[in-house]
PDB file of C-alpha atoms and ligand atoms in Angstrom:
ATOM      1  CA  MET A   1     -24.285  64.656  29.852  1.00 46.00           C
ATOM      2  CA  GLU A   2     -21.379  67.018  29.560  1.00 58.00           C
ATOM      3  CA  ASN A   3     -22.151  70.543  30.689  1.00 88.00           C
ATOM      4  CA  LEU A   4     -23.473  72.350  27.595  1.00 89.00           C
ATOM      5  CA  LEU A   5     -22.404  75.745  28.884  1.00 88.00           C
ATOM      6  CA  ALA A   6     -18.788  74.679  29.359  1.00 92.00           C
ATOM      7  CA  LYS A   7     -18.656  72.791  26.073  1.00 94.00           C
ATOM      8  CA  TYR A   8     -20.410  75.137  23.662  1.00 96.00           C
ATOM      9  CA  PHE A   9     -20.119  78.621  25.157  1.00 95.00           C
ATOM     10  CA  ARG A  10     -17.089  80.817  25.553  1.00 93.00           C
ATOM     11  CA  PRO A  11     -16.585  82.266  29.056  1.00 88.00           C
ATOM     12  CA  LYS A  12     -17.689  85.776  28.049  1.00 83.00           C
ATOM     13  CA  LEU A  13     -20.199  86.566  30.778  1.00 77.00           C
ATOM     14  CA  PRO A  14     -21.833  88.908  31.417  1.00 87.00           C
ATOM     15  CA  HIS A  15     -23.552  88.902  28.040  1.00 92.00           C
ATOM     16  CA  ILE A  16     -25.134  92.057  26.617  1.00 95.00           C
ATOM     17  CA  TRP A  17     -28.743  90.831  26.521  1.00 97.00           C
ATOM     18  CA  CYS A  18     -31.382  92.497  28.709  1.00 97.00           C
ATOM     19  CA  PRO A  19     -33.069  90.540  31.533  1.00 96.00           C
ATOM     20  CA  GLY A  20     -35.977  88.550  30.088  1.00 97.00           C
ATOM     21  CA  CYS A  21     -34.709  88.687  26.497  1.00 98.00           C
ATOM     22  CA  GLY A  22     -35.453  85.589  24.435  1.00 98.00           C
ATOM     23  CA  ASN A  23     -32.088  85.629  22.681  1.00 98.00           C
ATOM     24  CA  GLY A  24     -30.470  83.438  25.348  1.00 97.00           C
ATOM     25  CA  ILE A  25     -33.195  80.798  24.974  1.00 98.00           C
ATOM     26  CA  VAL A  26     -32.811  80.629  21.197  1.00 98.00           C
ATOM     27  CA  THR A  27     -29.027  80.437  21.455  1.00 98.00           C
ATOM     28  CA  ALA A  28     -29.267  77.659  24.065  1.00 97.00           C
ATOM     29  CA  CYS A  29     -31.622  75.783  21.706  1.00 98.00           C
ATOM     30  CA  VAL A  30     -28.996  76.075  18.946  1.00 98.00           C
ATOM     31  CA  ALA A  31     -26.381  74.568  21.301  1.00 98.00           C
ATOM     32  CA  ARG A  32     -28.761  71.791  22.374  1.00 98.00           C
ATOM     33  CA  ALA A  33     -29.566  70.953  18.733  1.00 98.00           C
ATOM     34  CA  ILE A  34     -25.857  70.754  17.918  1.00 98.00           C
ATOM     35  CA  ASP A  35     -25.359  68.529  20.949  1.00 97.00           C
ATOM     36  CA  LYS A  36     -28.319  66.349  19.988  1.00 97.00           C
ATOM     37  CA  LEU A  37     -26.733  65.733  16.577  1.00 98.00           C
ATOM     38  CA  GLN A  38     -23.267  65.360  18.125  1.00 97.00           C
ATOM     39  CA  LEU A  39     -21.801  67.623  15.445  1.00 98.00           C
ATOM     40  CA  ASP A  40     -18.040  67.953  15.268  1.00 97.00           C
ATOM     41  CA  GLN A  41     -17.340  71.299  16.913  1.00 96.00           C
ATOM     42  CA  ASP A  42     -14.349  71.833  14.630  1.00 97.00           C
ATOM     43  CA  LYS A  43     -16.519  71.327  11.577  1.00 98.00           C
ATOM     44  CA  THR A  44     -19.337  73.614  12.585  1.00 98.00           C
ATOM     45  CA  ALA A  45     -19.299  77.300  11.723  1.00 98.00           C
ATOM     46  CA  ILE A  46     -21.618  79.925  13.190  1.00 98.00           C
ATOM     47  CA  ILE A  47     -22.039  83.117  11.169  1.00 98.00           C
ATOM     48  CA  SER A  48     -24.014  86.144  12.330  1.00 98.00           C
ATOM     49  CA  GLY A  49     -24.827  89.649  11.161  1.00 97.00           C
ATOM     50  CA  ILE A  50     -25.428  92.698  13.331  1.00 97.00           C
ATOM     51  CA  GLY A  51     -27.979  93.259  16.072  1.00 97.00           C
ATOM     52  CA  CYS A  52     -28.803  91.949  19.534  1.00 97.00           C
ATOM     53  CA  SER A  53     -29.279  88.338  18.426  1.00 97.00           C
ATOM     54  CA  SER A  54     -26.233  88.414  16.171  1.00 97.00           C
ATOM     55  CA  ARG A  55     -24.048  88.819  19.255  1.00 96.00           C
ATOM     56  CA  ALA A  56     -24.686  85.086  19.796  1.00 97.00           C
ATOM     57  CA  SER A  57     -21.767  84.126  17.559  1.00 97.00           C
ATOM     58  CA  GLY A  58     -19.375  85.786  20.007  1.00 96.00           C
ATOM     59  CA  TYR A  59     -20.597  83.624  22.886  1.00 96.00           C
ATOM     60  CA  LEU A  60     -20.439  80.278  21.096  1.00 97.00           C
ATOM     61  CA  ASN A  61     -17.354  78.069  21.044  1.00 96.00           C
ATOM     62  CA  PHE A  62     -17.120  77.187  17.348  1.00 97.00           C
ATOM     63  CA  ASP A  63     -15.483  78.727  14.317  1.00 96.00           C
ATOM     64  CA  THR A  64     -17.498  81.936  14.218  1.00 97.00           C
ATOM     65  CA  VAL A  65     -17.754  85.061  12.098  1.00 97.00           C
ATOM     66  CA  HIS A  66     -19.544  88.169  13.340  1.00 97.00           C
ATOM     67  CA  THR A  67     -20.038  89.972  10.047  1.00 97.00           C
ATOM     68  CA  ALA A  68     -21.465  93.256   8.763  1.00 97.00           C
ATOM     69  CA  HIS A  69     -25.146  94.189   8.958  1.00 97.00           C
ATOM     70  CA  GLY A  70     -27.263  91.948   6.739  1.00 97.00           C
ATOM     71  CA  ARG A  71     -24.242  90.107   5.354  1.00 98.00           C
ATOM     72  CA  ALA A  72     -24.236  86.895   7.387  1.00 98.00           C
ATOM     73  CA  ILE A  73     -25.636  84.827   4.507  1.00 98.00           C
ATOM     74  CA  PRO A  74     -23.019  85.900   1.906  1.00 98.00           C
ATOM     75  CA  PHE A  75     -20.235  85.113   4.394  1.00 98.00           C
ATOM     76  CA  ALA A  76     -21.889  81.782   5.170  1.00 98.00           C
ATOM     77  CA  THR A  77     -22.183  81.055   1.447  1.00 98.00           C
ATOM     78  CA  GLY A  78     -18.442  81.612   1.087  1.00 98.00           C
ATOM     79  CA  VAL A  79     -17.654  79.338   4.030  1.00 98.00           C
ATOM     80  CA  LYS A  80     -19.947  76.597   2.726  1.00 98.00           C
ATOM     81  CA  LEU A  81     -18.495  76.737  -0.800  1.00 97.00           C
ATOM     82  CA  THR A  82     -14.955  76.581   0.592  1.00 97.00           C
ATOM     83  CA  LYS A  83     -15.674  73.950   3.240  1.00 97.00           C
ATOM     84  CA  PRO A  84     -18.663  71.915   1.989  1.00 97.00           C
ATOM     85  CA  GLU A  85     -18.193  69.343   4.744  1.00 97.00           C
ATOM     86  CA  HIS A  86     -18.817  71.970   7.426  1.00 98.00           C
ATOM     87  CA  ASN A  87     -22.177  72.521   9.057  1.00 98.00           C
ATOM     88  CA  VAL A  88     -22.795  76.215   8.486  1.00 98.00           C
ATOM     89  CA  ILE A  89     -25.363  77.879  10.714  1.00 98.00           C
ATOM     90  CA  VAL A  90     -26.465  81.506  10.354  1.00 98.00           C
ATOM     91  CA  LEU A  91     -27.823  83.325  13.407  1.00 98.00           C
ATOM     92  CA  THR A  92     -29.591  86.531  12.459  1.00 98.00           C
ATOM     93  CA  GLY A  93     -32.370  88.873  13.550  1.00 98.00           C
ATOM     94  CA  ASP A  94     -35.571  89.894  11.761  1.00 98.00           C
ATOM     95  CA  GLY A  95     -34.144  93.249  10.673  1.00 97.00           C
ATOM     96  CA  ASP A  96     -30.775  91.798   9.719  1.00 97.00           C
ATOM     97  CA  ALA A  97     -32.292  88.933   7.687  1.00 98.00           C
ATOM     98  CA  THR A  98     -35.246  90.576   5.983  1.00 98.00           C
ATOM     99  CA  ALA A  99     -34.341  94.268   5.550  1.00 98.00           C
ATOM    100  CA  ILE A 100     -30.706  95.014   4.731  1.00 96.00           C
ATOM    101  CA  GLY A 101     -30.043  91.283   4.296  1.00 97.00           C
ATOM    102  CA  GLY A 102     -33.325  90.532   2.542  1.00 98.00           C
ATOM    103  CA  ASN A 103     -31.831  90.254  -0.900  1.00 98.00           C
ATOM    104  CA  HIS A 104     -29.199  87.801   0.334  1.00 98.00           C
ATOM    105  CA  PHE A 105     -31.885  85.798   2.118  1.00 98.00           C
ATOM    106  CA  ILE A 106     -34.088  85.295  -0.941  1.00 98.00           C
ATOM    107  CA  HIS A 107     -31.194  84.420  -3.246  1.00 98.00           C
ATOM    108  CA  ALA A 108     -29.700  81.891  -0.820  1.00 98.00           C
ATOM    109  CA  ALA A 109     -33.154  80.308  -0.581  1.00 98.00           C
ATOM    110  CA  ARG A 110     -33.474  80.374  -4.374  1.00 98.00           C
ATOM    111  CA  ARG A 111     -30.129  78.594  -4.716  1.00 98.00           C
ATOM    112  CA  ASN A 112     -31.137  76.065  -2.075  1.00 98.00           C
ATOM    113  CA  ILE A 113     -27.651  76.230  -0.613  1.00 98.00           C
ATOM    114  CA  ASN A 114     -27.149  73.906   2.324  1.00 98.00           C
ATOM    115  CA  LEU A 115     -27.249  76.469   5.134  1.00 98.00           C
ATOM    116  CA  THR A 116     -29.266  76.546   8.328  1.00 98.00           C
ATOM    117  CA  VAL A 117     -30.625  80.018   9.006  1.00 98.00           C
ATOM    118  CA  VAL A 118     -32.087  80.711  12.438  1.00 98.00           C
ATOM    119  CA  VAL A 119     -33.976  84.012  12.449  1.00 98.00           C
ATOM    120  CA  TYR A 120     -34.492  85.408  15.941  1.00 98.00           C
ATOM    121  CA  ASN A 121     -37.762  87.212  15.276  1.00 98.00           C
ATOM    122  CA  ASN A 122     -38.464  89.724  18.033  1.00 98.00           C
ATOM    123  CA  ASN A 123     -40.471  91.979  15.680  1.00 97.00           C
ATOM    124  CA  ILE A 124     -38.220  95.015  16.086  1.00 97.00           C
ATOM    125  CA  TYR A 125     -34.724  96.460  15.786  1.00 97.00           C
ATOM    126  CA  GLY A 126     -33.826  95.967  19.449  1.00 96.00           C
ATOM    127  CA  MET A 127     -30.208  97.063  19.632  1.00 95.00           C
ATOM    128  CA  THR A 128     -30.711 100.427  17.953  1.00 95.00           C
ATOM    129  CA  GLY A 129     -33.690 101.416  20.081  1.00 94.00           C
ATOM    130  CA  GLY A 130     -36.896  99.954  18.694  1.00 97.00           C
ATOM    131  CA  GLN A 131     -37.320 100.960  15.053  1.00 97.00           C
ATOM    132  CA  PHE A 132     -39.829  98.875  13.071  1.00 97.00           C
ATOM    133  CA  SER A 133     -38.485  96.015  10.953  1.00 98.00           C
ATOM    134  CA  PRO A 134     -40.091  94.144   8.040  1.00 98.00           C
ATOM    135  CA  LEU A 135     -41.497  91.705  10.632  1.00 98.00           C
ATOM    136  CA  THR A 136     -43.068  94.313  12.948  1.00 98.00           C
ATOM    137  CA  PRO A 137     -46.817  93.623  12.988  1.00 98.00           C
ATOM    138  CA  HIS A 138     -49.155  96.092  11.271  1.00 98.00           C
ATOM    139  CA  MET A 139     -50.012  99.038  13.561  1.00 98.00           C
ATOM    140  CA  SER A 140     -47.578  97.989  16.294  1.00 98.00           C
ATOM    141  CA  MET A 141     -45.692 100.828  17.951  1.00 98.00           C
ATOM    142  CA  ALA A 142     -42.045 101.540  17.193  1.00 98.00           C
ATOM    143  CA  THR A 143     -39.784 104.526  17.752  1.00 97.00           C
ATOM    144  CA  THR A 144     -40.037 105.196  14.015  1.00 98.00           C
ATOM    145  CA  ALA A 145     -43.815 104.612  14.083  1.00 98.00           C
ATOM    146  CA  PRO A 146     -45.057 106.345  17.252  1.00 97.00           C
ATOM    147  CA  TYR A 147     -48.663 106.254  15.971  1.00 98.00           C
ATOM    148  CA  GLY A 148     -48.471 102.697  14.656  1.00 98.00           C
ATOM    149  CA  ASN A 149     -46.603 100.907  11.872  1.00 98.00           C
ATOM    150  CA  VAL A 150     -48.539 101.171   8.621  1.00 98.00           C
ATOM    151  CA  ASP A 151     -46.281  98.692   6.780  1.00 97.00           C
ATOM    152  CA  ARG A 152     -47.569  95.197   6.129  1.00 97.00           C
ATOM    153  CA  PRO A 153     -45.069  92.688   7.568  1.00 98.00           C
ATOM    154  CA  PHE A 154     -43.524  89.796   5.686  1.00 97.00           C
ATOM    155  CA  ASP A 155     -44.669  86.324   6.551  1.00 97.00           C
ATOM    156  CA  MET A 156     -41.299  84.547   6.793  1.00 97.00           C
ATOM    157  CA  TYR A 157     -42.822  81.264   5.728  1.00 98.00           C
ATOM    158  CA  GLU A 158     -44.303  82.771   2.560  1.00 98.00           C
ATOM    159  CA  LEU A 159     -41.114  84.687   1.818  1.00 98.00           C
ATOM    160  CA  ALA A 160     -38.863  81.640   2.186  1.00 98.00           C
ATOM    161  CA  LYS A 161     -41.245  79.294   0.364  1.00 98.00           C
ATOM    162  CA  GLY A 162     -41.697  81.701  -2.534  1.00 98.00           C
ATOM    163  CA  ALA A 163     -37.946  82.140  -2.838  1.00 98.00           C
ATOM    164  CA  GLY A 164     -37.285  78.383  -2.971  1.00 98.00           C
ATOM    165  CA  ALA A 165     -36.276  77.251   0.541  1.00 98.00           C
ATOM    166  CA  THR A 166     -36.698  73.498   0.996  1.00 98.00           C
ATOM    167  CA  PHE A 167     -37.115  73.408   4.790  1.00 98.00           C
ATOM    168  CA  ILE A 168     -39.148  75.946   6.750  1.00 98.00           C
ATOM    169  CA  ALA A 169     -40.035  75.695  10.430  1.00 98.00           C
ATOM    170  CA  ARG A 170     -41.198  77.971  13.205  1.00 98.00           C
ATOM    171  CA  ALA A 171     -41.311  77.781  16.992  1.00 98.00           C
ATOM    172  CA  THR A 172     -41.278  80.195  19.911  1.00 98.00           C
ATOM    173  CA  THR A 173     -39.030  80.564  22.933  1.00 98.00           C
ATOM    174  CA  TYR A 174     -41.942  79.272  25.034  1.00 98.00           C
ATOM    175  CA  HIS A 175     -41.722  76.017  23.043  1.00 98.00           C
ATOM    176  CA  ALA A 176     -37.978  75.566  23.632  1.00 98.00           C
ATOM    177  CA  ASN A 177     -37.929  71.785  23.240  1.00 98.00           C
ATOM    178  CA  LEU A 178     -39.740  72.052  19.922  1.00 98.00           C
ATOM    179  CA  LEU A 179     -37.388  74.820  18.829  1.00 98.00           C
ATOM    180  CA  THR A 180     -34.372  72.615  19.626  1.00 98.00           C
ATOM    181  CA  ASP A 181     -35.882  69.745  17.686  1.00 98.00           C
ATOM    182  CA  LEU A 182     -36.649  71.948  14.659  1.00 98.00           C
ATOM    183  CA  ILE A 183     -33.135  73.411  14.593  1.00 98.00           C
ATOM    184  CA  ALA A 184     -31.724  69.862  14.664  1.00 98.00           C
ATOM    185  CA  LYS A 185     -34.024  68.905  11.768  1.00 98.00           C
ATOM    186  CA  ALA A 186     -32.975  72.019   9.852  1.00 98.00           C
ATOM    187  CA  ILE A 187     -29.273  71.224  10.303  1.00 98.00           C
ATOM    188  CA  SER A 188     -29.898  67.654   9.098  1.00 98.00           C
ATOM    189  CA  HIS A 189     -31.777  68.866   6.018  1.00 98.00           C
ATOM    190  CA  LYS A 190     -29.758  69.046   2.806  1.00 98.00           C
ATOM    191  CA  GLY A 191     -30.676  72.400   1.353  1.00 98.00           C
ATOM    192  CA  PHE A 192     -31.625  75.877   2.496  1.00 98.00           C
ATOM    193  CA  ALA A 193     -33.311  75.552   5.880  1.00 98.00           C
ATOM    194  CA  LEU A 194     -35.042  78.349   7.767  1.00 98.00           C
ATOM    195  CA  VAL A 195     -36.086  78.206  11.401  1.00 98.00           C
ATOM    196  CA  GLU A 196     -38.028  81.255  12.534  1.00 98.00           C
ATOM    197  CA  ALA A 197     -37.683  81.572  16.312  1.00 98.00           C
ATOM    198  CA  ILE A 198     -40.355  83.873  17.747  1.00 98.00           C
ATOM    199  CA  SER A 199     -38.511  85.588  20.564  1.00 98.00           C
ATOM    200  CA  ALA A 200     -39.518  88.230  23.110  1.00 97.00           C
ATOM    201  CA  CYS A 201     -37.811  91.618  23.198  1.00 98.00           C
ATOM    202  CA  PRO A 202     -39.367  93.008  26.373  1.00 98.00           C
ATOM    203  CA  ILE A 203     -37.400  96.253  26.187  1.00 97.00           C
ATOM    204  CA  SER A 204     -37.583  97.668  22.659  1.00 96.00           C
ATOM    205  CA  PHE A 205     -40.801  95.950  21.510  1.00 97.00           C
ATOM    206  CA  GLY A 206     -42.587  94.922  24.692  1.00 97.00           C
ATOM    207  CA  ARG A 207     -42.489  98.285  26.448  1.00 97.00           C
ATOM    208  CA  GLN A 208     -43.677 100.257  23.416  1.00 97.00           C
ATOM    209  CA  ASN A 209     -46.503  97.824  22.812  1.00 97.00           C
ATOM    210  CA  LYS A 210     -47.490  97.376  26.463  1.00 97.00           C
ATOM    211  CA  MET A 211     -46.888  93.630  26.317  1.00 96.00           C
ATOM    212  CA  GLY A 212     -46.457  93.395  30.099  1.00 95.00           C
ATOM    213  CA  GLY A 213     -42.903  92.096  30.549  1.00 95.00           C
ATOM    214  CA  PRO A 214     -40.989  88.899  29.726  1.00 97.00           C
ATOM    215  CA  ALA A 215     -43.292  86.369  31.429  1.00 97.00           C
ATOM    216  CA  LYS A 216     -46.430  87.834  29.836  1.00 98.00           C
ATOM    217  CA  MET A 217     -44.736  87.914  26.450  1.00 98.00           C
ATOM    218  CA  MET A 218     -43.967  84.215  26.740  1.00 98.00           C
ATOM    219  CA  LYS A 219     -47.562  83.541  27.784  1.00 98.00           C
ATOM    220  CA  TRP A 220     -48.621  85.425  24.658  1.00 98.00           C
ATOM    221  CA  GLN A 221     -46.485  83.004  22.626  1.00 98.00           C
ATOM    222  CA  ARG A 222     -48.094  80.050  24.429  1.00 98.00           C
ATOM    223  CA  ASP A 223     -51.597  81.366  23.725  1.00 98.00           C
ATOM    224  CA  HIS A 224     -51.125  82.286  20.049  1.00 98.00           C
ATOM    225  CA  ALA A 225     -48.870  79.554  18.636  1.00 98.00           C
ATOM    226  CA  VAL A 226     -50.524  76.326  17.505  1.00 98.00           C
ATOM    227  CA  MET A 227     -48.945  73.187  16.070  1.00 98.00           C
ATOM    228  CA  VAL A 228     -49.465  73.235  12.315  1.00 98.00           C
ATOM    229  CA  GLU A 229     -51.179  69.825  12.358  1.00 97.00           C
ATOM    230  CA  ALA A 230     -53.707  71.015  14.974  1.00 97.00           C
ATOM    231  CA  MET A 231     -54.373  74.205  13.034  1.00 96.00           C
ATOM    232  CA  ALA A 232     -55.601  72.231  10.054  1.00 92.00           C
ATOM    233  CA  LYS A 233     -58.536  71.017  12.186  1.00 95.00           C
ATOM    234  CA  MET A 234     -59.539  74.454  13.498  1.00 96.00           C
ATOM    235  CA  ASP A 235     -62.358  76.640  12.149  1.00 96.00           C
ATOM    236  CA  GLN A 236     -62.108  80.322  11.203  1.00 95.00           C
ATOM    237  CA  THR A 237     -63.142  81.578  14.642  1.00 96.00           C
ATOM    238  CA  GLN A 238     -60.584  79.390  16.405  1.00 95.00           C
ATOM    239  CA  LEU A 239     -57.872  80.471  13.954  1.00 96.00           C
ATOM    240  CA  GLU A 240     -58.315  84.172  14.778  1.00 96.00           C
ATOM    241  CA  GLY A 241     -54.949  85.639  15.906  1.00 95.00           C
ATOM    242  CA  LYS A 242     -53.170  82.278  15.862  1.00 97.00           C
ATOM    243  CA  PHE A 243     -49.992  81.328  13.962  1.00 97.00           C
ATOM    244  CA  PRO A 244     -48.611  77.883  13.112  1.00 98.00           C
ATOM    245  CA  ILE A 245     -45.496  76.307  14.623  1.00 98.00           C
ATOM    246  CA  GLY A 246     -43.705  73.095  13.699  1.00 98.00           C
ATOM    247  CA  VAL A 247     -42.336  71.987  10.344  1.00 98.00           C
ATOM    248  CA  LEU A 248     -44.239  74.213   7.907  1.00 98.00           C
ATOM    249  CA  TYR A 249     -42.673  72.869   4.729  1.00 98.00           C
ATOM    250  CA  GLN A 250     -40.112  70.273   3.691  1.00 98.00           C
ATOM    251  CA  GLY A 251     -39.274  69.520   0.100  1.00 98.00           C
ATOM    252  CA  GLU A 252     -36.404  68.607  -2.165  1.00 95.00           C
ATOM    253  CA  GLY A 253     -34.385  70.386  -4.779  1.00 95.00           C
ATOM    254  CA  GLN A 254     -30.935  70.440  -6.279  1.00 97.00           C
ATOM    255  CA  GLU A 255     -28.467  71.792  -3.748  1.00 98.00           C
ATOM    256  CA  TYR A 256     -26.193  74.629  -4.776  1.00 98.00           C
ATOM    257  CA  VAL A 257     -22.810  73.421  -3.455  1.00 98.00           C
ATOM    258  CA  THR A 258     -23.306  69.966  -4.966  1.00 97.00           C
ATOM    259  CA  GLU A 259     -24.161  71.508  -8.339  1.00 97.00           C
ATOM    260  CA  TYR A 260     -21.264  73.942  -8.105  1.00 97.00           C
ATOM    261  CA  GLN A 261     -18.835  71.101  -7.439  1.00 95.00           C
ATOM    262  CA  LYS A 262     -20.065  69.355 -10.595  1.00 96.00           C
ATOM    263  CA  VAL A 263     -19.230  72.497 -12.555  1.00 96.00           C
ATOM    264  CA  ILE A 264     -15.743  72.528 -11.005  1.00 94.00           C
ATOM    265  CA  GLN A 265     -15.271  68.882 -11.986  1.00 94.00           C
ATOM    266  CA  ARG A 266     -16.363  69.670 -15.551  1.00 95.00           C
ATOM    267  CA  ALA A 267     -14.020  72.644 -15.723  1.00 95.00           C
ATOM    268  CA  MET A 268     -11.151  70.448 -14.479  1.00 93.00           C
ATOM    269  CA  GLY A 269     -12.023  67.861 -17.141  1.00 90.00           C
ATOM    270  CA  SER A 270     -12.369  65.100 -14.562  1.00 73.00           C
ATOM    271  CA  ASP A 271     -15.882  64.084 -15.615  1.00 60.00           C
ATOM    272  CA  LYS A 272     -14.698  62.833 -18.981  1.00 55.00           C
TER     273      LYS A 272
HETATM  274 FE1  LIG B   1     -33.112  91.508  23.870  1.00 70.56          FE
HETATM  275 FE2  LIG B   1     -34.572  93.555  23.122  1.00 70.56          FE
HETATM  276 FE3  LIG B   1     -32.708  93.882  24.996  1.00 70.56          FE
HETATM  277 FE4  LIG B   1     -32.033  93.473  22.451  1.00 70.56          FE
HETATM  278  S1  LIG B   1     -33.119  95.237  23.259  1.00 70.56           S
HETATM  279  S2  LIG B   1     -31.124  92.465  24.241  1.00 70.56           S
HETATM  280  S3  LIG B   1     -33.631  92.040  21.749  1.00 70.56           S
HETATM  281  S4  LIG B   1     -34.569  92.630  25.162  1.00 70.56           S
END
């Protein structure tokens, strides 16, 4: 197999990510999923927002846009409407996607526009020094919550499902093969597809929360993530502290770009 690094990554080393950061694993899974599907590199666009994970667009060898904070999805919406034949993949962080970009996230899900959104969820704003995000767990430490975060976090599955997403999946960087597979499934899905990638930030989250470094953080993922099918057979005691991974939801619904094109056809009078 052709060398994935040479084919899909721009020669921009060294990258900015800290040693032990999960961002490289998630980004490699995105490249592997694209390779698995043998997508046309010239018809695949990668759009990102701002933050540690959003730097991924700069390292990948596709048509890419590194946009403003929280605005990856509106840019991606514009690209998809202009080039419906393109595979449009959004790479974004938990803060970028669910705080400043939260409104864009729910409305893109509501429209069921055919985008793949990979949320690198490291539970914190890493790049700016460890402020809590809408996905920081309750009572976790953050620089803006030195005595514990009192906010209740979003559950990305519930948020996306409630807003109307038609494909929702979750995996961790420990489960890299599963993550690759889920990203490939999300790209193949016709509609708004979310993949939540649970990723370790050993510096801005791990240190403050005494998680014990990159290897221990990945072991934490291994010990707390359970395949959704297996979870259904577990009792309340076994479920304590666990979260599901795998395909959490897949449904159908009218897709935004397809519907929009019908409107264009009607306006042009070509449906008569
Ligand atoms: Fe990764 Fe955290 Fe470092 Fe950002 S601050 S590069 S998320 S380890």
